[in-house]
Coordinates of N, CA and C in Angstrom, one line a residue:
M1450 N 87.6 85.9 93.4 CA 86.5 85.7 94.5 C 87.3 85.1 95.6
I1451 N 86.9 85.5 96.9 CA 87.4 85.0 98.2 C 86.2 84.1 98.6
K1452 N 86.4 82.9 99.0 CA 85.2 82.2 99.7 C 85.6 81.9 101.1
T1453 N 84.6 81.9 101.9 CA 84.8 81.6 103.3 C 83.7 80.4 103.6
K1454 N 83.6 80.1 104.8 CA 82.6 79.0 105.0 C 81.2 79.3 104.7
R1455 N 80.9 80.7 105.0 CA 79.5 81.0 104.8 C 79.3 82.2 103.7
L1456 N 80.5 82.9 103.2 CA 80.4 83.9 102.5 C 81.1 83.9 101.1
K1457 N 80.7 84.7 100.2 CA 81.6 85.0 99.0 C 81.9 86.4 99.0
V1458 N 83.1 86.7 98.9 CA 83.5 88.2 98.8 C 84.1 88.5 97.3
L1459 N 83.3 89.2 96.6 CA 83.5 89.4 95.2 C 83.9 90.9 94.9
P1460 N 84.7 91.1 93.9 CA 85.0 92.4 93.4 C 83.5 93.2 93.1
F1461 N 83.4 94.4 93.5 CA 82.1 95.1 93.3 C 81.9 95.2 91.8
E1462 N 80.5 94.9 91.4 CA 80.1 95.1 90.1 C 78.8 96.0 90.2
N1463 N 78.5 96.8 89.2 CA 77.4 97.7 89.2 C 76.1 97.0 89.5
T1464 N 75.9 95.8 89.4 CA 74.7 95.1 89.6 C 74.3 95.2 91.3
Y1465 N 75.3 95.6 92.1 CA 75.1 95.6 93.5 C 75.0 97.1 94.0
T1466 N 74.9 98.1 93.0 CA 74.8 99.5 93.3 C 73.6 99.7 94.1
E1467 N 72.4 99.2 93.7 CA 71.1 99.5 94.4 C 71.1 98.9 95.9
A1468 N 71.6 97.7 95.9 CA 71.7 97.1 97.3 C 72.6 97.9 98.2
Y1469 N 73.7 98.3 97.7 CA 74.6 99.1 98.4 C 74.0 100.5 98.9
Y1470 N 73.3 101.0 97.9 CA 72.7 102.4 98.3 C 71.6 102.1 99.3
R1471 N 70.8 101.1 99.2 CA 69.7 100.9 100.2 C 70.2 100.5 101.6
G1472 N 71.3 100.0 101.6 CA 71.8 99.4 102.9 C 72.7 100.5 103.6
F1473 N 73.3 101.3 102.8 CA 74.2 102.4 103.3 C 73.5 103.6 103.8
D1474 N 72.7 103.4 104.9 CA 71.8 104.4 105.5 C 72.4 105.1 106.6
A1475 N 71.5 106.0 107.2 CA 71.9 106.8 108.3 C 72.3 105.9 109.6
D1476 N 71.8 104.9 109.9 CA 72.3 104.0 111.0 C 73.6 103.5 110.7
I1477 N 73.9 103.0 109.5 CA 75.2 102.4 109.1 C 76.3 103.5 109.3
T1478 N 75.8 104.8 108.8 CA 76.9 105.8 108.7 C 77.0 106.7 110.0
K1479 N 76.2 106.4 111.1 CA 76.0 107.2 112.2 C 77.5 107.5 112.8
Y1480 N 78.4 106.4 112.8 CA 79.7 106.7 113.4 C 80.8 106.7 112.3
Q1481 N 80.4 107.0 111.1 CA 81.3 106.9 110.0 C 81.6 108.2 109.5
Y1482 N 82.7 108.7 108.8 CA 82.9 110.0 108.2 C 81.9 110.1 107.0
P1483 N 81.7 109.2 106.2 CA 80.7 109.4 105.0 C 79.4 109.5 105.5
E1484 N 78.4 110.2 104.7 CA 77.0 110.3 104.9 C 76.3 109.4 104.0
P1485 N 75.1 109.0 104.3 CA 74.3 108.2 103.3 C 74.1 109.0 102.0
F1486 N 74.0 108.3 101.0 CA 73.8 108.8 99.6 C 72.4 109.5 99.5
K1487 N 72.3 110.7 98.9 CA 71.1 111.4 98.6 C 70.3 110.8 97.6
S1488 N 70.9 110.0 96.7 CA 70.2 109.5 95.5 C 71.0 108.3 95.0
L1489 N 70.3 107.5 94.3 CA 70.9 106.3 93.6 C 72.0 106.8 92.7
E1490 N 71.7 107.9 92.0 CA 72.6 108.5 91.1 C 74.0 108.9 91.7
E1491 N 73.8 109.5 93.0 CA 74.9 109.9 93.7 C 75.8 108.6 94.1
A1492 N 75.1 107.6 94.6 CA 75.7 106.4 94.9 C 76.5 105.8 93.7
K1493 N 75.9 105.9 92.6 CA 76.5 105.3 91.2 C 77.8 106.1 91.0
V1494 N 77.7 107.5 91.1 CA 79.0 108.2 90.8 C 80.1 107.9 91.9
F1495 N 79.8 107.9 93.0 CA 80.8 107.5 94.1 C 81.4 106.2 93.9
L1496 N 80.6 105.1 93.7 CA 81.0 103.8 93.6 C 81.8 103.5 92.6
Q1497 N 81.4 104.3 91.4 CA 82.4 104.2 90.0 C 83.7 104.7 90.3
G1498 N 83.9 105.7 91.3 CA 85.3 106.2 91.6 C 86.0 105.0 92.4
F1499 N 85.4 104.3 93.1 CA 86.0 103.1 93.9 C 86.3 102.1 92.8
R1500 N 85.5 101.8 91.9 CA 85.8 100.7 90.9 C 87.0 101.3 90.1
E1501 N 87.2 102.6 89.6 CA 88.3 103.1 89.0 C 89.5 102.9 89.7
D1502 N 89.5 103.2 91.1 CA 90.6 103.1 91.9 C 91.2 101.7 91.9
M1503 N 90.2 100.7 92.0 CA 90.4 99.2 91.9 C 91.1 98.9 90.6
E1504 N 90.6 99.4 89.6 CA 91.2 99.1 88.2 C 92.7 99.5 88.2
K1505 N 93.0 100.5 88.9 CA 94.2 101.1 88.9 C 95.2 100.4 90.0
S1506 N 94.6 99.4 90.6 CA 95.3 98.7 91.7 C 95.6 99.6 92.8
E1507 N 94.8 100.6 93.1 CA 95.1 101.4 94.3 C 94.2 100.9 95.5
M1508 N 93.2 100.1 95.2 CA 92.5 99.6 96.3 C 91.7 98.4 95.9
L1509 N 91.2 97.6 96.8 CA 90.3 96.5 96.7 C 88.9 96.9 97.2
F1510 N 87.8 96.7 96.4 CA 86.5 97.0 96.7 C 85.7 95.8 96.5
Y1511 N 85.1 95.2 97.6 CA 84.4 93.9 97.4 C 83.0 94.1 98.0
V1512 N 82.1 93.3 97.4 CA 80.8 92.9 98.0 C 80.9 91.8 98.8
I1513 N 80.1 91.7 99.7 CA 80.0 90.5 100.6 C 78.6 89.9 100.4
L1514 N 78.6 88.5 100.0 CA 77.3 87.8 99.8 C 77.2 86.7 100.6
D1515 N 76.1 86.4 101.2 CA 75.8 85.2 102.0 C 75.7 84.0 101.2
S1516 N 75.5 82.8 101.7 CA 75.3 81.5 101.0 C 74.1 81.5 100.0
E1517 N 73.1 82.5 100.3 CA 72.0 82.5 99.4 C 72.2 83.5 98.3
E1518 N 73.5 84.2 98.2 CA 73.9 85.2 97.2 C 73.2 86.6 97.6
E1519 N 72.8 86.8 98.9 CA 72.1 87.9 99.4 C 73.3 89.0 99.6
F1520 N 73.1 90.3 99.3 CA 74.1 91.3 99.7 C 74.1 91.5 101.2
V1521 N 75.3 91.3 101.7 CA 75.5 91.5 103.1 C 76.2 92.8 103.5
G1522 N 76.9 93.4 102.6 CA 77.8 94.5 102.9 C 78.9 94.7 102.0
S1523 N 79.9 95.5 102.5 CA 81.2 95.6 101.7 C 82.4 95.7 102.5
V1524 N 83.5 95.5 101.8 CA 84.8 95.5 102.5 C 85.7 96.1 101.5
E1525 N 86.5 97.1 102.0 CA 87.5 97.8 101.1 C 88.9 97.8 101.8
V1526 N 89.9 97.9 100.9 CA 91.3 97.9 101.3 C 91.8 99.2 100.6
H1527 N 91.9 100.3 101.2 CA 92.5 101.5 100.6 C 94.0 101.7 100.7
G1528 N 94.6 102.3 99.8 CA 96.1 102.4 99.8 C 96.8 101.2 99.6
L1529 N 96.3 100.4 98.8 CA 97.0 99.1 98.5 C 98.4 99.1 98.3
Q1530 N 98.9 100.2 97.7 CA 100.4 100.3 97.4 C 101.0 100.8 98.7
D1531 N 100.4 101.2 99.6 CA 101.2 101.9 100.8 C 101.6 100.7 101.7
E1532 N 102.5 101.0 102.6 CA 103.1 100.0 103.5 C 102.1 99.4 104.4
M1533 N 101.1 100.3 104.8 CA 99.9 99.8 105.8 C 98.7 100.2 105.1
P1534 N 98.0 99.5 104.4 CA 96.7 99.8 103.8 C 95.7 99.9 104.9
E1535 N 94.6 100.7 104.5 CA 93.4 100.9 105.5 C 92.3 100.1 105.1
L1536 N 91.7 99.6 106.2 CA 90.6 98.6 105.9 C 89.3 99.3 106.3
G1537 N 88.3 99.0 105.6 CA 86.8 99.6 105.8 C 85.9 98.5 105.6
I1538 N 84.9 98.3 106.4 CA 83.8 97.3 106.3 C 82.6 97.8 106.8
W1539 N 81.5 97.4 106.3 CA 80.2 97.6 106.9 C 79.2 96.4 106.5
I1540 N 78.2 96.2 107.3 CA 77.3 95.1 107.2 C 76.0 95.7 107.3
V1541 N 75.1 95.3 106.5 CA 73.7 95.8 106.4 C 73.1 95.4 107.7
K1542 N 72.2 96.3 108.3 CA 71.5 96.0 109.6 C 71.0 94.7 109.9
Q1543 N 70.2 94.2 108.9 CA 69.6 92.9 109.0 C 70.6 91.6 109.1
Q1544 N 71.8 92.1 108.8 CA 72.8 90.9 108.9 C 73.8 91.1 109.9
Q1545 N 73.8 92.1 110.6 CA 74.7 92.4 111.8 C 74.6 91.3 112.9
G1546 N 75.6 91.2 113.6 CA 75.5 90.1 114.7 C 75.6 88.7 114.5
K1547 N 76.0 88.5 113.2 CA 76.1 87.1 112.8 C 77.6 86.6 112.4
G1548 N 78.5 87.6 112.9 CA 80.0 87.2 112.6 C 80.4 87.4 111.2
Y1549 N 79.6 88.0 110.3 CA 79.9 88.1 109.0 C 81.1 89.1 108.7
A1550 N 81.0 90.1 109.6 CA 82.2 91.2 109.4 C 83.5 90.6 109.7
Y1551 N 83.5 89.9 110.8 CA 84.8 89.2 111.0 C 85.4 88.2 109.9
E1552 N 84.3 87.4 109.6 CA 84.6 86.4 108.6 C 85.1 86.9 107.4
A1553 N 84.4 88.1 106.8 CA 84.9 88.7 105.6 C 86.2 89.5 105.8
L1554 N 86.2 90.1 106.9 CA 87.5 91.0 107.0 C 88.8 90.1 107.2
R1555 N 88.7 88.9 107.9 CA 89.7 88.1 108.1 C 90.2 87.4 106.9
A1556 N 89.1 87.2 106.0 CA 89.5 86.4 104.6 C 90.2 87.5 103.9
V1557 N 89.7 88.8 103.7 CA 90.4 89.7 103.0 C 91.7 90.1 103.5
V1558 N 91.9 90.2 104.8 CA 93.3 90.5 105.4 C 94.2 89.4 105.0
D1559 N 93.8 88.1 105.1 CA 94.7 86.9 104.8 C 95.0 87.0 103.2
Y1560 N 94.1 87.3 102.5 CA 94.3 87.4 101.0 C 95.3 88.4 100.7
V1561 N 95.1 89.6 101.3 CA 95.9 90.7 100.9 C 97.4 90.4 101.5
N1562 N 97.4 89.8 102.6 CA 98.7 89.3 103.1 C 99.5 88.3 102.2
G1563 N 98.7 87.4 101.8 CA 99.3 86.3 100.9 C 99.7 86.9 99.4
K1564 N 98.8 87.8 98.9 CA 99.0 88.3 97.6 C 100.0 89.5 97.5
Y1565 N 99.9 90.3 98.4 CA 100.7 91.7 98.4 C 101.8 91.7 99.5
G1566 N 101.7 90.8 100.4 CA 102.8 90.7 101.4 C 102.5 91.7 102.6
K1567 N 101.2 92.3 102.7 CA 101.0 93.2 103.7 C 100.9 92.5 105.0
K1568 N 101.6 93.1 106.0 CA 101.5 92.4 107.4 C 100.7 93.3 108.4
K1569 N 100.6 94.6 108.0 CA 99.9 95.6 109.0 C 98.9 96.4 108.2
F1570 N 97.8 96.6 108.9 CA 96.6 97.3 108.3 C 96.2 98.4 109.3
F1571 N 95.7 99.5 108.8 CA 95.1 100.5 109.5 C 93.6 100.3 109.6
Y1572 N 93.0 100.3 110.8 CA 91.6 100.2 111.0 C 91.2 101.3 112.0
E1573 N 89.9 101.9 111.7 CA 89.5 103.0 112.5 C 88.1 102.7 112.8
A1574 N 87.7 103.0 114.0 CA 86.3 102.8 114.4 C 86.0 103.8 115.5
D1575 N 84.9 104.4 115.5 CA 84.3 105.4 116.5 C 84.2 104.5 117.9
V1576 N 84.7 105.3 118.9 CA 84.7 104.6 120.2 C 83.3 104.2 120.7
R1577 N 82.3 104.9 120.1 CA 80.8 104.6 120.5 C 80.3 103.5 119.7
N1578 N 81.0 103.0 118.6 CA 80.5 101.9 117.8 C 80.8 100.7 118.3
V1579 N 79.9 100.0 119.0 CA 80.1 98.8 119.8 C 80.5 97.6 118.9
G1580 N 79.8 97.6 117.8 CA 80.1 96.4 116.8 C 81.4 96.5 116.2
S1581 N 81.8 97.5 115.9 CA 83.1 97.8 115.3 C 84.2 97.6 116.2
R1582 N 84.1 98.0 117.4 CA 84.9 97.8 118.6 C 85.0 96.3 118.9
K1583 N 84.0 95.5 118.9 CA 84.1 94.1 119.1 C 84.8 93.4 118.0
L1584 N 84.6 93.9 116.7 CA 85.3 93.5 115.6 C 86.8 93.6 115.8
L1585 N 87.1 94.7 116.2 CA 88.6 95.0 116.4 C 89.2 94.1 117.4
H1586 N 88.5 93.7 118.5 CA 89.0 92.8 119.6 C 89.2 91.4 119.1
K1587 N 88.8 91.1 117.9 CA 89.0 89.6 117.3 C 90.3 89.6 116.7
F1588 N 91.0 90.7 116.6 CA 92.3 90.7 115.9 C 93.4 91.1 116.7
Q1589 N 94.6 90.7 116.4 CA 95.8 91.2 117.2 C 96.0 92.7 116.7
Y1590 N 96.1 93.6 117.6 CA 96.1 95.0 117.2 C 96.8 96.0 118.2
E1591 N 97.2 97.0 117.8 CA 97.8 97.9 118.7 C 96.8 99.3 118.5
E1592 N 96.4 99.8 119.8 CA 95.5 101.0 119.6 C 96.4 102.2 119.4
K1593 N 96.0 103.1 118.6 CA 96.6 104.5 118.5 C 95.8 105.4 119.1
D1594 N 95.9 106.8 118.7 CA 95.1 107.9 119.4 C 93.8 107.9 118.9
V1595 N 92.9 108.6 119.7 CA 91.5 108.9 119.3 C 91.5 110.3 118.6
D1596 N 90.9 110.3 117.4 CA 90.8 111.6 116.7 C 89.4 112.1 116.9
K1597 N 89.3 113.2 117.5 CA 87.9 113.8 117.8 C 87.7 115.0 116.8
F1598 N 86.7 115.0 116.0 CA 86.5 116.0 115.2 C 85.0 116.1 114.8
T1599 N 84.6 117.1 114.1 CA 83.3 117.3 113.5 C 83.4 117.4 111.9
T1600 N 82.6 116.6 111.3 CA 82.8 116.5 109.8 C 82.1 117.8 109.2
E1601 N 82.3 117.9 107.9 CA 81.7 119.0 107.2 C 80.2 119.1 107.3
S1602 N 79.5 117.8 107.5 CA 78.1 117.8 107.6 C 77.7 118.1 108.9
G1603 N 78.6 118.2 109.9 CA 78.2 118.5 111.4 C 78.2 117.2 112.2
K1604 N 78.6 116.1 111.7 CA 78.6 115.0 112.5 C 79.9 114.9 113.5
Y1605 N 79.7 114.7 114.7 CA 80.8 114.6 115.6 C 81.2 113.1 115.8
L1606 N 82.6 112.9 115.5 CA 83.1 111.6 115.5 C 84.4 111.5 116.5
E1607 N 84.6 110.3 117.1 CA 85.6 110.0 118.0 C 86.2 108.8 117.4
L1608 N 87.1 108.9 116.4 CA 87.7 107.7 115.8 C 89.0 107.2 116.3
L1609 N 88.9 106.0 116.9 CA 90.0 105.4 117.4 C 90.8 104.6 116.3
G1610 N 92.1 104.9 116.0 CA 92.8 104.3 115.1 C 93.5 103.0 115.7
A1611 N 93.7 102.0 115.0 CA 94.2 100.8 115.4 C 95.2 100.2 114.3
I1612 N 96.2 99.6 114.6 CA 97.0 98.8 113.6 C 96.9 97.3 113.9
L1613 N 96.3 96.6 112.9 CA 96.0 95.2 112.9 C 97.2 94.6 112.4
E1614 N 97.6 93.5 113.0 CA 98.8 92.7 112.5 C 98.4 91.3 112.2
V1615 N 99.0 90.9 111.1 CA 98.6 89.5 110.5 C 99.5 88.6 111.4

């Protein structure tokens, strides 16, 4: 467990599947590659894949809880064995704008740096996603190219890549 002033960041457990499913909706995924889950069962299968990758030490997959143990969102570190792992984070709509994303992501980045010696992380956010862009500006980073494309589901994205440095 990683603790911050206001949050607990814990390895994902199945008890959080329903909260994840409810929160990971069309608004949250508007500027992300994934789509919302069509069913709770689909969410279970997908999240089990993340848990298996975590058990193989390929990634870290955490839930974020507030001081009252309420589900706030999740944070992931993909490609943990790579030189530059990729970060992912999302916060439920009702909890956005409180600084939780930065607090959780900063704690995870510091943890991964200390435990695995990772100094650089890849982070990607759609140029139209104001919250994710604000989050990026709270870190030391170098912008990369914008990747413009349409997903298989027909969603148009403009993902700005960035390298965050510890």
